[in-house]
Structure formats: structure tokens, C-alpha cells
PDB file of C-alpha atoms and ligand atoms in Angstrom:
ATOM      1  CA  MET A   1      82.208  98.954  83.494  1.00 77.00           C
ATOM      2  CA  ILE A   2      81.646  95.356  82.369  1.00 89.00           C
ATOM      3  CA  LEU A   3      82.751  96.038  78.756  1.00 93.00           C
ATOM      4  CA  LYS A   4      86.011  97.417  79.951  1.00 91.00           C
ATOM      5  CA  ALA A   5      86.785  94.250  81.782  1.00 90.00           C
ATOM      6  CA  ILE A   6      85.645  92.119  78.799  1.00 95.00           C
ATOM      7  CA  LYS A   7      88.007  94.184  76.459  1.00 93.00           C
ATOM      8  CA  ASN A   8      90.839  93.875  79.067  1.00 93.00           C
ATOM      9  CA  ARG A   9      90.640  90.120  79.282  1.00 96.00           C
ATOM     10  CA  PHE A  10      92.990  88.062  77.171  1.00 97.00           C
ATOM     11  CA  SER A  11      94.641  84.690  77.575  1.00 98.00           C
ATOM     12  CA  VAL A  12      97.649  85.199  79.957  1.00 98.00           C
ATOM     13  CA  ARG A  13     100.332  82.488  79.598  1.00 98.00           C
ATOM     14  CA  LYS A  14     103.066  84.295  81.542  1.00 98.00           C
ATOM     15  CA  PHE A  15     102.600  85.054  85.141  1.00 98.00           C
ATOM     16  CA  LYS A  16     104.500  86.981  87.845  1.00 98.00           C
ATOM     17  CA  SER A  17     105.394  84.934  91.004  1.00 94.00           C
ATOM     18  CA  GLN A  18     103.803  87.789  93.021  1.00 97.00           C
ATOM     19  CA  PRO A  19     101.164  86.214  95.412  1.00 98.00           C
ATOM     20  CA  ILE A  20      97.441  87.166  94.957  1.00 98.00           C
ATOM     21  CA  GLU A  21      95.746  89.183  97.799  1.00 98.00           C
ATOM     22  CA  GLN A  22      93.200  87.149  99.700  1.00 98.00           C
ATOM     23  CA  GLU A  23      90.598  89.916  99.257  1.00 98.00           C
ATOM     24  CA  LYS A  24      91.073  89.682  95.458  1.00 98.00           C
ATOM     25  CA  LEU A  25      90.616  85.997  95.541  1.00 98.00           C
ATOM     26  CA  ASP A  26      87.605  86.201  97.602  1.00 98.00           C
ATOM     27  CA  GLU A  27      86.067  88.831  95.165  1.00 98.00           C
ATOM     28  CA  ILE A  28      86.927  86.556  92.249  1.00 98.00           C
ATOM     29  CA  MET A  29      85.288  83.501  93.862  1.00 98.00           C
ATOM     30  CA  GLU A  30      82.191  85.586  94.700  1.00 98.00           C
ATOM     31  CA  ALA A  31      81.864  86.444  91.027  1.00 98.00           C
ATOM     32  CA  GLY A  32      81.799  82.707  90.311  1.00 98.00           C
ATOM     33  CA  ARG A  33      79.217  82.035  92.910  1.00 98.00           C
ATOM     34  CA  LEU A  34      76.944  84.714  91.432  1.00 98.00           C
ATOM     35  CA  ALA A  35      76.763  83.034  88.074  1.00 98.00           C
ATOM     36  CA  PRO A  36      73.383  81.786  86.694  1.00 98.00           C
ATOM     37  CA  SER A  37      72.692  77.912  86.263  1.00 98.00           C
ATOM     38  CA  ALA A  38      70.166  75.885  84.671  1.00 98.00           C
ATOM     39  CA  ARG A  39      67.202  75.305  87.199  1.00 98.00           C
ATOM     40  CA  ASN A  40      69.450  77.226  89.649  1.00 98.00           C
ATOM     41  CA  VAL A  41      71.108  73.905  90.557  1.00 98.00           C
ATOM     42  CA  GLN A  42      74.517  75.699  91.022  1.00 98.00           C
ATOM     43  CA  PRO A  43      76.344  72.367  90.436  1.00 98.00           C
ATOM     44  CA  TRP A  44      79.807  73.890  90.805  1.00 98.00           C
ATOM     45  CA  LYS A  45      82.597  73.610  93.254  1.00 98.00           C
ATOM     46  CA  PHE A  46      85.638  75.917  92.660  1.00 98.00           C
ATOM     47  CA  VAL A  47      88.803  74.305  93.876  1.00 99.00           C
ATOM     48  CA  VAL A  48      91.405  76.957  94.388  1.00 98.00           C
ATOM     49  CA  ILE A  49      94.944  75.371  94.048  1.00 98.00           C
ATOM     50  CA  ARG A  50      97.560  77.221  95.953  1.00 98.00           C
ATOM     51  CA  ASP A  51      99.632  74.439  97.349  1.00 98.00           C
ATOM     52  CA  PRO A  52     103.128  74.481  95.617  1.00 98.00           C
ATOM     53  CA  GLU A  53     103.545  70.779  95.521  1.00 98.00           C
ATOM     54  CA  LYS A  54     100.142  70.392  93.773  1.00 98.00           C
ATOM     55  CA  ARG A  55     100.804  73.152  91.442  1.00 98.00           C
ATOM     56  CA  ALA A  56     104.166  71.700  90.350  1.00 98.00           C
ATOM     57  CA  GLN A  57     102.253  68.686  89.059  1.00 98.00           C
ATOM     58  CA  LEU A  58      99.890  70.862  86.639  1.00 98.00           C
ATOM     59  CA  THR A  59     102.507  71.130  84.005  1.00 98.00           C
ATOM     60  CA  GLU A  60     102.480  67.401  83.273  1.00 98.00           C
ATOM     61  CA  ILE A  61      98.736  67.090  83.808  1.00 99.00           C
ATOM     62  CA  CYS A  62      98.210  69.925  81.225  1.00 98.00           C
ATOM     63  CA  LYS A  63     100.355  68.286  78.606  1.00 98.00           C
ATOM     64  CA  GLY A  64     103.502  70.209  79.200  1.00 98.00           C
ATOM     65  CA  GLN A  65     101.958  73.701  79.673  1.00 98.00           C
ATOM     66  CA  LYS A  66     104.532  75.053  82.017  1.00 98.00           C
ATOM     67  CA  PHE A  67     102.844  78.415  82.568  1.00 98.00           C
ATOM     68  CA  VAL A  68     100.097  76.632  84.500  1.00 98.00           C
ATOM     69  CA  SER A  69     102.448  75.488  87.204  1.00 98.00           C
ATOM     70  CA  GLU A  70     104.056  79.055  87.159  1.00 98.00           C
ATOM     71  CA  ALA A  71     100.721  80.692  88.049  1.00 98.00           C
ATOM     72  CA  PRO A  72     100.426  81.340  91.885  1.00 98.00           C
ATOM     73  CA  VAL A  73      96.910  79.850  91.904  1.00 98.00           C
ATOM     74  CA  THR A  74      94.822  77.624  89.653  1.00 99.00           C
ATOM     75  CA  ILE A  75      91.148  77.224  89.777  1.00 99.00           C
ATOM     76  CA  ALA A  76      89.698  74.012  88.936  1.00 99.00           C
ATOM     77  CA  LEU A  77      86.025  74.370  87.702  1.00 99.00           C
ATOM     78  CA  CYS A  78      84.265  71.285  88.956  1.00 99.00           C
ATOM     79  CA  ALA A  79      80.569  70.257  88.703  1.00 98.00           C
ATOM     80  CA  ASN A  80      78.237  67.565  89.721  1.00 98.00           C
ATOM     81  CA  ASN A  81      74.708  66.686  88.532  1.00 98.00           C
ATOM     82  CA  THR A  82      76.472  65.568  85.314  1.00 98.00           C
ATOM     83  CA  ASP A  83      73.346  63.402  84.070  1.00 98.00           C
ATOM     84  CA  TYR A  84      71.083  66.420  83.838  1.00 98.00           C
ATOM     85  CA  CYS A  85      70.675  67.185  80.128  1.00 98.00           C
ATOM     86  CA  MET A  86      68.636  70.212  79.175  1.00 98.00           C
ATOM     87  CA  THR A  87      65.750  70.109  76.589  1.00 98.00           C
ATOM     88  CA  CYS A  88      67.946  71.661  74.185  1.00 98.00           C
ATOM     89  CA  GLY A  89      70.287  68.670  74.236  1.00 98.00           C
ATOM     90  CA  GLN A  90      73.209  70.233  76.038  1.00 98.00           C
ATOM     91  CA  GLN A  91      74.680  68.908  79.344  1.00 98.00           C
ATOM     92  CA  ALA A  92      73.754  71.641  81.932  1.00 98.00           C
ATOM     93  CA  TYR A  93      76.832  71.033  84.064  1.00 98.00           C
ATOM     94  CA  THR A  94      79.315  72.017  81.310  1.00 98.00           C
ATOM     95  CA  VAL A  95      77.411  75.140  80.426  1.00 98.00           C
ATOM     96  CA  ASP A  96      76.878  76.120  84.101  1.00 98.00           C
ATOM     97  CA  ALA A  97      80.531  75.715  85.009  1.00 98.00           C
ATOM     98  CA  SER A  98      81.654  77.509  81.888  1.00 98.00           C
ATOM     99  CA  ILE A  99      79.544  80.587  82.568  1.00 98.00           C
ATOM    100  CA  ALA A 100      80.926  80.571  86.118  1.00 99.00           C
ATOM    101  CA  GLY A 101      84.460  80.350  84.628  1.00 98.00           C
ATOM    102  CA  GLU A 102      83.937  83.327  82.583  1.00 98.00           C
ATOM    103  CA  HIS A 103      82.531  85.288  85.449  1.00 98.00           C
ATOM    104  CA  ILE A 104      85.680  84.389  87.302  1.00 98.00           C
ATOM    105  CA  ALA A 105      87.932  85.363  84.375  1.00 98.00           C
ATOM    106  CA  LEU A 106      86.155  88.689  84.020  1.00 97.00           C
ATOM    107  CA  GLN A 107      86.398  89.707  87.631  1.00 97.00           C
ATOM    108  CA  ALA A 108      89.907  88.714  87.588  1.00 98.00           C
ATOM    109  CA  ALA A 109      90.674  90.940  84.650  1.00 97.00           C
ATOM    110  CA  GLU A 110      88.765  93.816  86.418  1.00 96.00           C
ATOM    111  CA  LEU A 111      91.263  93.447  89.297  1.00 97.00           C
ATOM    112  CA  GLY A 112      94.266  93.451  87.089  1.00 97.00           C
ATOM    113  CA  LEU A 113      94.899  89.772  87.154  1.00 98.00           C
ATOM    114  CA  GLY A 114      95.123  87.271  84.196  1.00 98.00           C
ATOM    115  CA  THR A 115      93.627  83.904  83.576  1.00 98.00           C
ATOM    116  CA  CYS A 116      93.801  81.287  80.575  1.00 98.00           C
ATOM    117  CA  TRP A 117      91.011  78.794  80.080  1.00 98.00           C
ATOM    118  CA  ILE A 118      92.887  75.323  80.138  1.00 99.00           C
ATOM    119  CA  GLY A 119      90.884  72.577  78.266  1.00 98.00           C
ATOM    120  CA  ALA A 120      94.072  70.588  77.472  1.00 99.00           C
ATOM    121  CA  PHE A 121      94.430  68.537  80.665  1.00 99.00           C
ATOM    122  CA  TYR A 122      94.106  64.884  81.486  1.00 98.00           C
ATOM    123  CA  HIS A 123      90.979  64.532  83.565  1.00 98.00           C
ATOM    124  CA  GLU A 124      92.007  61.430  85.702  1.00 98.00           C
ATOM    125  CA  PRO A 125      95.284  62.680  87.247  1.00 98.00           C
ATOM    126  CA  MET A 126      93.690  66.109  87.822  1.00 99.00           C
ATOM    127  CA  ALA A 127      90.771  64.431  89.584  1.00 99.00           C
ATOM    128  CA  LYS A 128      93.406  62.501  91.801  1.00 98.00           C
ATOM    129  CA  LEU A 129      95.334  65.675  92.527  1.00 98.00           C
ATOM    130  CA  ILE A 130      92.178  67.409  93.994  1.00 98.00           C
ATOM    131  CA  ASN A 131      90.586  64.428  95.458  1.00 98.00           C
ATOM    132  CA  LEU A 132      87.561  64.848  93.182  1.00 98.00           C
ATOM    133  CA  PRO A 133      84.354  63.014  94.543  1.00 98.00           C
ATOM    134  CA  SER A 134      83.219  60.412  91.907  1.00 98.00           C
ATOM    135  CA  ASP A 135      79.994  62.299  91.007  1.00 98.00           C
ATOM    136  CA  TYR A 136      81.948  65.373  89.905  1.00 98.00           C
ATOM    137  CA  LYS A 137      83.668  66.228  86.568  1.00 98.00           C
ATOM    138  CA  ILE A 138      86.341  68.890  86.005  1.00 99.00           C
ATOM    139  CA  VAL A 139      85.139  71.093  83.245  1.00 99.00           C
ATOM    140  CA  GLY A 140      88.268  73.475  83.013  1.00 98.00           C
ATOM    141  CA  LEU A 141      91.188  74.941  84.740  1.00 99.00           C
ATOM    142  CA  LEU A 142      92.012  78.581  85.161  1.00 99.00           C
ATOM    143  CA  PRO A 143      95.447  79.421  86.068  1.00 99.00           C
ATOM    144  CA  LEU A 144      95.408  82.990  87.760  1.00 98.00           C
ATOM    145  CA  GLY A 145      98.002  85.604  88.492  1.00 98.00           C
ATOM    146  CA  TYR A 146      99.400  88.965  87.712  1.00 98.00           C
ATOM    147  CA  PRO A 147     100.302  89.040  84.005  1.00 98.00           C
ATOM    148  CA  ASP A 148     103.925  89.121  83.061  1.00 98.00           C
ATOM    149  CA  VAL A 149     103.083  90.083  79.445  1.00 96.00           C
ATOM    150  CA  GLU A 150     101.433  92.986  77.752  1.00 95.00           C
ATOM    151  CA  LYS A 151      98.052  92.496  75.918  1.00 93.00           C
ATOM    152  CA  GLY A 152      98.687  92.119  72.151  1.00 92.00           C
ATOM    153  CA  GLU A 153      96.127  92.406  69.226  1.00 92.00           C
ATOM    154  CA  ARG A 154      93.409  89.709  69.476  1.00 92.00           C
ATOM    155  CA  ASN A 155      92.679  87.905  66.438  1.00 93.00           C
ATOM    156  CA  LEU A 156      88.781  88.259  66.352  1.00 95.00           C
ATOM    157  CA  LYS A 157      86.245  87.756  63.598  1.00 98.00           C
ATOM    158  CA  PRO A 158      84.419  90.929  62.692  1.00 98.00           C
ATOM    159  CA  VAL A 159      80.984  91.443  64.004  1.00 97.00           C
ATOM    160  CA  GLU A 160      79.268  90.957  60.483  1.00 98.00           C
ATOM    161  CA  GLU A 161      80.795  87.495  60.444  1.00 98.00           C
ATOM    162  CA  VAL A 162      79.575  86.384  63.872  1.00 98.00           C
ATOM    163  CA  VAL A 163      76.104  88.192  64.067  1.00 98.00           C
ATOM    164  CA  VAL A 164      73.108  87.247  61.921  1.00 98.00           C
ATOM    165  CA  TRP A 165      69.833  89.078  62.495  1.00 98.00           C
ATOM    166  CA  ASP A 166      66.569  87.061  62.734  1.00 98.00           C
ATOM    167  CA  SER A 167      67.842  84.119  60.777  1.00 98.00           C
ATOM    168  CA  PHE A 168      70.771  82.290  59.133  1.00 97.00           C
TER     169      PHE A 168
HETATM  170  C1  FMN B   1      87.339  75.878  76.014  1.00 69.67           C
HETATM  171  C2  FMN B   1      88.666  76.498  75.954  1.00 69.67           C
HETATM  172  C3  FMN B   1      89.831  75.689  76.033  1.00 69.67           C
HETATM  173  C4  FMN B   1      91.074  76.319  75.979  1.00 69.67           C
HETATM  174  N1  FMN B   1      92.257  75.556  76.269  1.00 69.67           N
HETATM  175  C5  FMN B   1      93.448  76.015  76.173  1.00 69.67           C
HETATM  176  C6  FMN B   1      94.706  75.440  76.619  1.00 69.67           C
HETATM  177  O1  FMN B   1      94.605  74.251  76.997  1.00 69.67           O
HETATM  178  N2  FMN B   1      95.881  76.072  76.564  1.00 69.67           N
HETATM  179  C7  FMN B   1      95.886  77.328  76.139  1.00 69.67           C
HETATM  180  O2  FMN B   1      97.092  77.887  76.131  1.00 69.67           O
HETATM  181  N3  FMN B   1      94.756  78.122  75.816  1.00 69.67           N
HETATM  182  C8  FMN B   1      93.567  77.495  75.866  1.00 69.67           C
HETATM  183  N4  FMN B   1      92.374  78.247  75.589  1.00 69.67           N
HETATM  184  C9  FMN B   1      92.494  79.722  75.269  1.00 69.67           C
HETATM  185  C10 FMN B   1      92.435  80.031  73.778  1.00 69.67           C
HETATM  186  O3  FMN B   1      93.421  79.541  73.055  1.00 69.67           O
HETATM  187  C11 FMN B   1      92.122  81.572  73.684  1.00 69.67           C
HETATM  188  O4  FMN B   1      90.930  81.924  74.469  1.00 69.67           O
HETATM  189  C12 FMN B   1      91.921  81.976  72.199  1.00 69.67           C
HETATM  190  O5  FMN B   1      93.102  81.649  71.520  1.00 69.67           O
HETATM  191  C13 FMN B   1      91.601  83.475  72.179  1.00 69.67           C
HETATM  192  O6  FMN B   1      92.578  84.177  72.807  1.00 69.67           O
HETATM  193  P1  FMN B   1      92.133  85.314  73.837  1.00 69.67           P
HETATM  194  O7  FMN B   1      91.612  84.628  75.040  1.00 69.67           O
HETATM  195  O8  FMN B   1      93.595  85.908  74.320  1.00 69.67           O
HETATM  196  O9  FMN B   1      91.254  86.223  73.167  1.00 69.67           O
HETATM  197  C14 FMN B   1      91.263  77.743  75.659  1.00 69.67           C
HETATM  198  C15 FMN B   1      90.061  78.496  75.554  1.00 69.67           C
HETATM  199  C16 FMN B   1      88.849  77.923  75.735  1.00 69.67           C
HETATM  200  C17 FMN B   1      87.611  78.830  75.648  1.00 69.67           C
END
């Protein structure tokens, strides 16, 4: 049930060192691959970072966020076609990669794994770490692993505050 996974997902910032089964990783990446994209360009590349030496560098790249290095895997959400601006004025690649990222986060939650979207990272050292081709950008990072923390109360706005019907 998709709503169950949505309700189970929360930002996990403490991970067990327990490795992630390859079948689960494959399912999670498949969820990313199935995401919709503007003009079906599918501009993404999901870089699955498992290498301990690379992971050790993530704390500094992510402005001291140690839990990123502690996750057994971090996924870098990358995309090319960065010049494509939709009629609505939004850059398609950031929207596309973000939708794929949420597919990944929700499938992870479904499988009992945790993620946390990371926007606070320095792009250039991160690009160097993964040998990013010059026509790609990194839209976000998702550390991934078994949570070592219980889900608390989420501080969310009530529905009346976030939904308007027909017009502002
Ligand atoms: C675009 C984006 C960037 C974020 N960047 C970070 C980050 O760099 N570090 C972090 O700890 N959390 C980050 N978060 C997680 C948010 O803080 C979190 O989603 C929010 O507080 C709501 O909590 P919840 O996900 O547990 O519901 C980011 C979330 C989004 C959507």
C-alpha cells in the first residue's frame, strides 16, 4: 500500500552498519527507473556509492553531516539535459531527478530502509568524488540504510493549511 510507505517514511539520520541486501538495492533502483519525467527524457543517472573510502569523504562534502558517511550506501541523484526549461519556467532535470528520488525513498521505506534527502552538500567536490561528466548536475544525495532510530512525531502542517480548492 503506497500510503503506508508514505506514512512510514521519515528522514533517517542514524543508520545501522548492517549491509543492504543486493536484491533490495535492485528493487529500490528499479523504483527510481520507473519515475515519470518531462518529455520522457529520463535524464537521470543514479550513482550508488558503496565504496568505504568514498563514503568516508561524504561527511566533509556534506558540511559535517556525519550520518551520511555512516550510511552503508549513498545514492547521488544526477541528471543531464540541464538546459531544458519547461514552458512553466521550471528546469525539468531538477523536477525529474527529485521525483525519481522520492520513488527511491518510498521504495526504501517499503523495504524497511531509511533515507534522508541531502541538499546541503558542496557540488564540486561531490562531482569529483563520483567522476561526474561535465554535462551532468547532482540534484541531491540520499544516504540509505537500516534505521537505528525510531520514527518520532512529524511536524506537519494540517491539511486545511496546505490545500485550497479551486483557487487561492
Ligand atoms: C530538498 C531537501 C533538502 C534537504 N536537505 C537536508 C540536509 O542537507 N540535511 C538533513 O539532515 N536533512 C535534509 N532534508 C530533510 C528535511 O529536513 C526533512 O525532510 C524535513 O525536516 C521533514 O522531516 P521528515 O522527512 O522526517 O518528515 C532535506 C529535505 C529536502 C526535501
